[in-house]
Short mmCIF file of C-alpha atoms in Angstrom, two decimals:
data_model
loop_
_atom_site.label_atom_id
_atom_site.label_comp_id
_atom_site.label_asym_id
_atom_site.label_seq_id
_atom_site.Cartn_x
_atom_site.Cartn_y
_atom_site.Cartn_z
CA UNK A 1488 3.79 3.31 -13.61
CA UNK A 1489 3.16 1.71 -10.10
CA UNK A 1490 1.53 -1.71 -11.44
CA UNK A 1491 1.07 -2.81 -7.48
CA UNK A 1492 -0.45 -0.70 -5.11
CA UNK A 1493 -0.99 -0.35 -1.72
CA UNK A 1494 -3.16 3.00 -1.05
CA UNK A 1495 -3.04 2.78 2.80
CA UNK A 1496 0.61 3.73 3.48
CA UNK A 1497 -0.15 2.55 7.37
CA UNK A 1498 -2.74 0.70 9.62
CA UNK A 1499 -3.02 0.70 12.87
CA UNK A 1500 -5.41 -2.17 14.84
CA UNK A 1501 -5.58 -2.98 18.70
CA UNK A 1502 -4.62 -6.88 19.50
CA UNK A 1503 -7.32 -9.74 19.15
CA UNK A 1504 -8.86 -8.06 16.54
CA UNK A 1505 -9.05 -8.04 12.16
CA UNK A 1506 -6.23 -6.19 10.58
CA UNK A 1507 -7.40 -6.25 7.28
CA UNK A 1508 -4.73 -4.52 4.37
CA UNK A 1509 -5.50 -3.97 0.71
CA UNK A 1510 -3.50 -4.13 -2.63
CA UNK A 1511 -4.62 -3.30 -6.04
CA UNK A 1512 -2.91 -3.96 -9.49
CA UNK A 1513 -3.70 -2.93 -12.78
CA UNK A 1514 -1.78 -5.68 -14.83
CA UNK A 1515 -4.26 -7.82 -16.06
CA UNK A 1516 -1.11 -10.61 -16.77
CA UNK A 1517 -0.45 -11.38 -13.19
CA UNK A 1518 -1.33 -14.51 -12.19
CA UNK A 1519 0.42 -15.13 -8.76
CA UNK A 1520 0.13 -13.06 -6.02
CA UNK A 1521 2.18 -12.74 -3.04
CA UNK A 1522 2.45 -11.28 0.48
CA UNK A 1523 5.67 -10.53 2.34
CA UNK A 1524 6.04 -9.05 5.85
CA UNK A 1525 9.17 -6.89 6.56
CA UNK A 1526 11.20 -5.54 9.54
CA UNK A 1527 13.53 -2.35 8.89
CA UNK A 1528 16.82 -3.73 7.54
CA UNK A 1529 15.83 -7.32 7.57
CA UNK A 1530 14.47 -9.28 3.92
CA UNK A 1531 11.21 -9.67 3.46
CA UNK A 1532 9.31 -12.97 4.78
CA UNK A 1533 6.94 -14.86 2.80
CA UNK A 1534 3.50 -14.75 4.62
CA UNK A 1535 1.33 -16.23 1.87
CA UNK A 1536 0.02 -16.46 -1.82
CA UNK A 1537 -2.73 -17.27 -3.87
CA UNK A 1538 -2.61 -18.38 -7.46
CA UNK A 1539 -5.53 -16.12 -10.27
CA UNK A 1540 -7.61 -19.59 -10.18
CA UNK A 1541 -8.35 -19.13 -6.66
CA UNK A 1542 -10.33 -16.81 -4.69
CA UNK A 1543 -9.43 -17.44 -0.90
CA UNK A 1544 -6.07 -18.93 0.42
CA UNK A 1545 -6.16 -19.62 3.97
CA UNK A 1546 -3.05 -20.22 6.53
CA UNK A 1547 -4.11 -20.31 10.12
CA UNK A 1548 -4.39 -16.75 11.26
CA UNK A 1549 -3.64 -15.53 7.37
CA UNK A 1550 -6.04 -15.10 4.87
CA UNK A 1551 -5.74 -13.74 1.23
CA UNK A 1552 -8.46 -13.22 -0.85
CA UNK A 1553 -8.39 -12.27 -4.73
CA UNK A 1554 -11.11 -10.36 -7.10
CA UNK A 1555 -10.21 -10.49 -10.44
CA UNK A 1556 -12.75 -8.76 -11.97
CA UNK A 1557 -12.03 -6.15 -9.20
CA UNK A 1558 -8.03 -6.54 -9.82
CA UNK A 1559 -8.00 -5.99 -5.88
CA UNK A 1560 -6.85 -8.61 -3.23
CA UNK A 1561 -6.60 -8.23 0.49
CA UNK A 1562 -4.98 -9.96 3.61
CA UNK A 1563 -6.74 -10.72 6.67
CA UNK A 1564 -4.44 -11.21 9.81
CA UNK A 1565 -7.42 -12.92 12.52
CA UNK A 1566 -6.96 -11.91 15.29
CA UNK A 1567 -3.87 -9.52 15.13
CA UNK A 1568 -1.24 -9.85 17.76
CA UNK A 1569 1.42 -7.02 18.42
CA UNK A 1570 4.39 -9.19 16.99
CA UNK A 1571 2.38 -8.68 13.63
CA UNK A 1572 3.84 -5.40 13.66
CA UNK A 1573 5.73 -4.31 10.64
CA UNK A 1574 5.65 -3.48 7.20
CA UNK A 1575 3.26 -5.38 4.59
CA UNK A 1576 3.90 -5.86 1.21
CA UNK A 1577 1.48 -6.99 -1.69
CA UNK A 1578 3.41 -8.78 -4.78
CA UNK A 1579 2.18 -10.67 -8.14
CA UNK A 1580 4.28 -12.37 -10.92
CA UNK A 1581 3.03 -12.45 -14.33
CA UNK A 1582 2.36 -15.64 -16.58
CA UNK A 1583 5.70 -16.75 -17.84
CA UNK A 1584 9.21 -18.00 -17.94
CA UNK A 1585 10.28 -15.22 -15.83
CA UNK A 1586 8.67 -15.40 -12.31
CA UNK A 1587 10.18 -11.73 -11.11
CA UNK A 1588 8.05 -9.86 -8.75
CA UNK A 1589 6.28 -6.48 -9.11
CA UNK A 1590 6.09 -4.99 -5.12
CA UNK A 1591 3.74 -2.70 -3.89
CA UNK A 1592 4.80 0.25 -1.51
CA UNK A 1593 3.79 -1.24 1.58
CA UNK A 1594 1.58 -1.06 4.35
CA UNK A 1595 3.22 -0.53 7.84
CA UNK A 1596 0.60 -1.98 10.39
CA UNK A 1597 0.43 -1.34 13.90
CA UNK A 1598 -0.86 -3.74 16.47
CA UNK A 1599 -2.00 -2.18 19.54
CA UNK A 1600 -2.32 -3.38 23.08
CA UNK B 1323 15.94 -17.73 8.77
CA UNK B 1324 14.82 -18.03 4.97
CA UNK B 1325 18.35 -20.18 3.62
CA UNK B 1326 19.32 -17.37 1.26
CA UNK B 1327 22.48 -16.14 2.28
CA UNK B 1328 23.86 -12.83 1.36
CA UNK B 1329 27.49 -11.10 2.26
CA UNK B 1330 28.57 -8.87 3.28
CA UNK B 1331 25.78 -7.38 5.26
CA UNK B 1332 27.01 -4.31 5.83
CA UNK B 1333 29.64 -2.03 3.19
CA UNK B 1334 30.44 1.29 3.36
CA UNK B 1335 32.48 3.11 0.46
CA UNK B 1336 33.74 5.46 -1.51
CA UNK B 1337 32.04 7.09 -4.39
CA UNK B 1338 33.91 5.95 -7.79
CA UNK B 1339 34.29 2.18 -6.17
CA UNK B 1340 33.47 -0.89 -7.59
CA UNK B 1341 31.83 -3.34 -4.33
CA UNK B 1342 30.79 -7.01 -4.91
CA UNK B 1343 27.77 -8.56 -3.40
CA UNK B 1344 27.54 -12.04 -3.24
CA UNK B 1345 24.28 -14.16 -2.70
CA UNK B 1346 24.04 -18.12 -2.30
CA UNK B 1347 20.44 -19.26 -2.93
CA UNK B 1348 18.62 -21.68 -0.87
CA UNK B 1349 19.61 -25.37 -1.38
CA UNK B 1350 17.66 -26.76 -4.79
CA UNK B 1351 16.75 -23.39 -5.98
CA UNK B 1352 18.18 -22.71 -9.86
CA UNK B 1353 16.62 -19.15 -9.78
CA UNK B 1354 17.91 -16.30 -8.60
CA UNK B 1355 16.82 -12.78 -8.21
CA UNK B 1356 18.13 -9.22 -7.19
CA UNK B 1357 16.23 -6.22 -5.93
CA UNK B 1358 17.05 -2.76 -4.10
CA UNK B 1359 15.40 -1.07 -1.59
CA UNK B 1360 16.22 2.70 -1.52
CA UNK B 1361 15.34 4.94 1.49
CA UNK B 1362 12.49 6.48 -0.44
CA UNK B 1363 11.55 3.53 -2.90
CA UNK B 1364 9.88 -0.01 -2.25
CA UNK B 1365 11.42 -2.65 -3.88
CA UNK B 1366 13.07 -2.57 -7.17
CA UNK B 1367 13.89 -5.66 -9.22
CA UNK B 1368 17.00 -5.43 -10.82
CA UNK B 1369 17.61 -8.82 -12.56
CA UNK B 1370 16.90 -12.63 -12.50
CA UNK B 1371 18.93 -15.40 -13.22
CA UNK B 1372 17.92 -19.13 -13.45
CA UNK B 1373 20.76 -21.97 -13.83
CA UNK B 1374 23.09 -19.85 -14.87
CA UNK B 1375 21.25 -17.79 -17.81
CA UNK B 1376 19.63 -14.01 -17.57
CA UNK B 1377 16.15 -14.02 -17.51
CA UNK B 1378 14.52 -11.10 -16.91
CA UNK B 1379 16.14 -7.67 -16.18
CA UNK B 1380 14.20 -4.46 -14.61
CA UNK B 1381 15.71 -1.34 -13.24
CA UNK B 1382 19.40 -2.12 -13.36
CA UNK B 1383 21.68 0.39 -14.44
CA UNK B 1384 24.39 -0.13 -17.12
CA UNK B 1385 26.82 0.68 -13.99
CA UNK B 1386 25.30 -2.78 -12.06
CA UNK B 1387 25.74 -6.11 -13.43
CA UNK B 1388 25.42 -9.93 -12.23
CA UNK B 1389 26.18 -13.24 -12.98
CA UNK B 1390 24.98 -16.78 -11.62
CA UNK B 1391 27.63 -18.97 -11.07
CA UNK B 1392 28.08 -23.02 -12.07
CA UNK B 1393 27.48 -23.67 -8.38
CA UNK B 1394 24.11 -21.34 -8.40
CA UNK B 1395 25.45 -18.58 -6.21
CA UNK B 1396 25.25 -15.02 -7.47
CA UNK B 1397 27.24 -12.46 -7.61
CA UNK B 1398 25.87 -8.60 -8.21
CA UNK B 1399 28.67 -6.07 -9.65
CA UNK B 1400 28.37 -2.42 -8.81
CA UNK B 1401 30.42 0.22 -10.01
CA UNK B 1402 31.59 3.92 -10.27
CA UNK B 1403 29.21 4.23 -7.21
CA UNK B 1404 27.34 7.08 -6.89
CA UNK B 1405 25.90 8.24 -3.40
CA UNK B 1406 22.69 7.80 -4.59
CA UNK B 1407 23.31 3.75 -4.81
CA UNK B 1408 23.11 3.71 -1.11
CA UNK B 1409 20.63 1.04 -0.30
CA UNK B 1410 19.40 -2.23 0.48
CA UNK B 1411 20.11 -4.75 -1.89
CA UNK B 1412 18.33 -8.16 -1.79
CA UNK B 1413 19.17 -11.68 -2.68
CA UNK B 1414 16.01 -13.76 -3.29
CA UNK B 1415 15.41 -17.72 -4.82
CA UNK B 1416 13.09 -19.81 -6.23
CA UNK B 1417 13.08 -23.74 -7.23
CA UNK B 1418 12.11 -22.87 -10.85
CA UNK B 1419 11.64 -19.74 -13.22
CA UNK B 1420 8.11 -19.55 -14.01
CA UNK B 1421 5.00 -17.60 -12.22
CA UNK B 1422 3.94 -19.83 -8.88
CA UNK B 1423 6.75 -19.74 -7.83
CA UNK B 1424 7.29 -18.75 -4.22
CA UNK B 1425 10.23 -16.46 -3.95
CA UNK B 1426 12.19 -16.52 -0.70
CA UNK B 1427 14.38 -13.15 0.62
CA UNK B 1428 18.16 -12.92 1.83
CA UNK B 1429 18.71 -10.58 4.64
CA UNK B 1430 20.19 -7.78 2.52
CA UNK B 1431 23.37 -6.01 2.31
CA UNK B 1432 22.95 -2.49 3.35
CA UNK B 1433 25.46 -0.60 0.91
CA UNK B 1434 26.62 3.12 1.90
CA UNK B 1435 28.54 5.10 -0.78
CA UNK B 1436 30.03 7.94 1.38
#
């Protein structure tokens, strides 16, 4: 049961403009949501989250935005650059003691010249 | 460069062996966390620990087990190794245990069972 998804396996955008990649979830418990960005054979790197009681988290060229009612959030790279390049990954933690993370499959975006 | 450190980063072995992988979590953090990334899978979570004490386990086969140390650092146990435990295996920590938290990634030790 894939609680995370991420329906666009890749993406690919050309430099200076919106790369814009999606995540939905079906676990109505998660409360904190998370997005990495990965290299092949190197750990994932926090990008930026947003907690349920928001609806926008902003972090210069980042942007997250959450719809609960929707149970979809997305990330908005603005304006893409080709070092974005690499694989995405949507995560959320539920309400809790335990603050483990449920990943999506990823979303390996291309940034174009 | 994320201050989770994991070793060894590279281990290739024998099927039937028992390896070690060893994780020290970023200075303050009490929680600690494992996951594995398979060729063909995202990321699994295996198990968490914070300040010493299981809390929350996932995937992990009875084969795997882990332990959090009086100093914080982490240990994950794997053995009678199948090829099929070739993978990635992560190292992550967090200041606390609860949901908010931001969890921060090791580098991995890529583990081939040959």
């Amino acid at each position: 049961d894939q609680q995370v998804k991420q329906n666009s396996p890749s993406l690919s955008v050309q430099e200076g403009r919106i790369s814009i990649l999606n995540c939905d979830y079906t676990n109505s418990m998660f409360d904190y949501f998370l997005w990495y960005k990965k290299y092949p054979a190197e750990g994932p790197t926090f990008l930026i989250s947003i907690s349920s009681i928001k609806d926008k988290n902003e972090d210069g060229r980042f942007t997250v935005f959450l719809n609960k009612s929707a149970k979809h959030l997305s990330l908005h790279i603005v304006p893409s650059q080709p070092g974005d390049s690499a694989v995405y990954f949507c995560a959320a933690s539920e309400a809790g003691t335990a603050s483990k993370l449920t990943f999506g499959t990823g979303t390996r975006l291309q940034v174009t010249l | 460069d994320s201050g989770v450190t994991q070793t060894p980063k590279h281990l290739i072995t024998a099927t039937g062996q028992r390896v070690t992988l060893r994780c020290s979590p970023r200075s303050g953090d009490l929680s600690v966390y494992w996951y594995q990334q398979s060729l063909d899978q995202g990321l699994q979570f295996l198990i968490q620990y914070y300040n010493g004490e299981e809390r929350a386990k996932g995937n992990i086969l009875e084969r795997f087990s882990a332990q959090q140390f009086p100093d914080l650092h982490s240990e994950l146990n794997l053995s009678s190794l199948e090829l099929g435990d070739s993978a990635l295996y992560f190292c992550a920590s967090s200041v606390t245990q609860g949901s908010g938290n931001t969890i921060y990634f090791g580098e991995g030790s890529w583990l081939t069972v040959v």
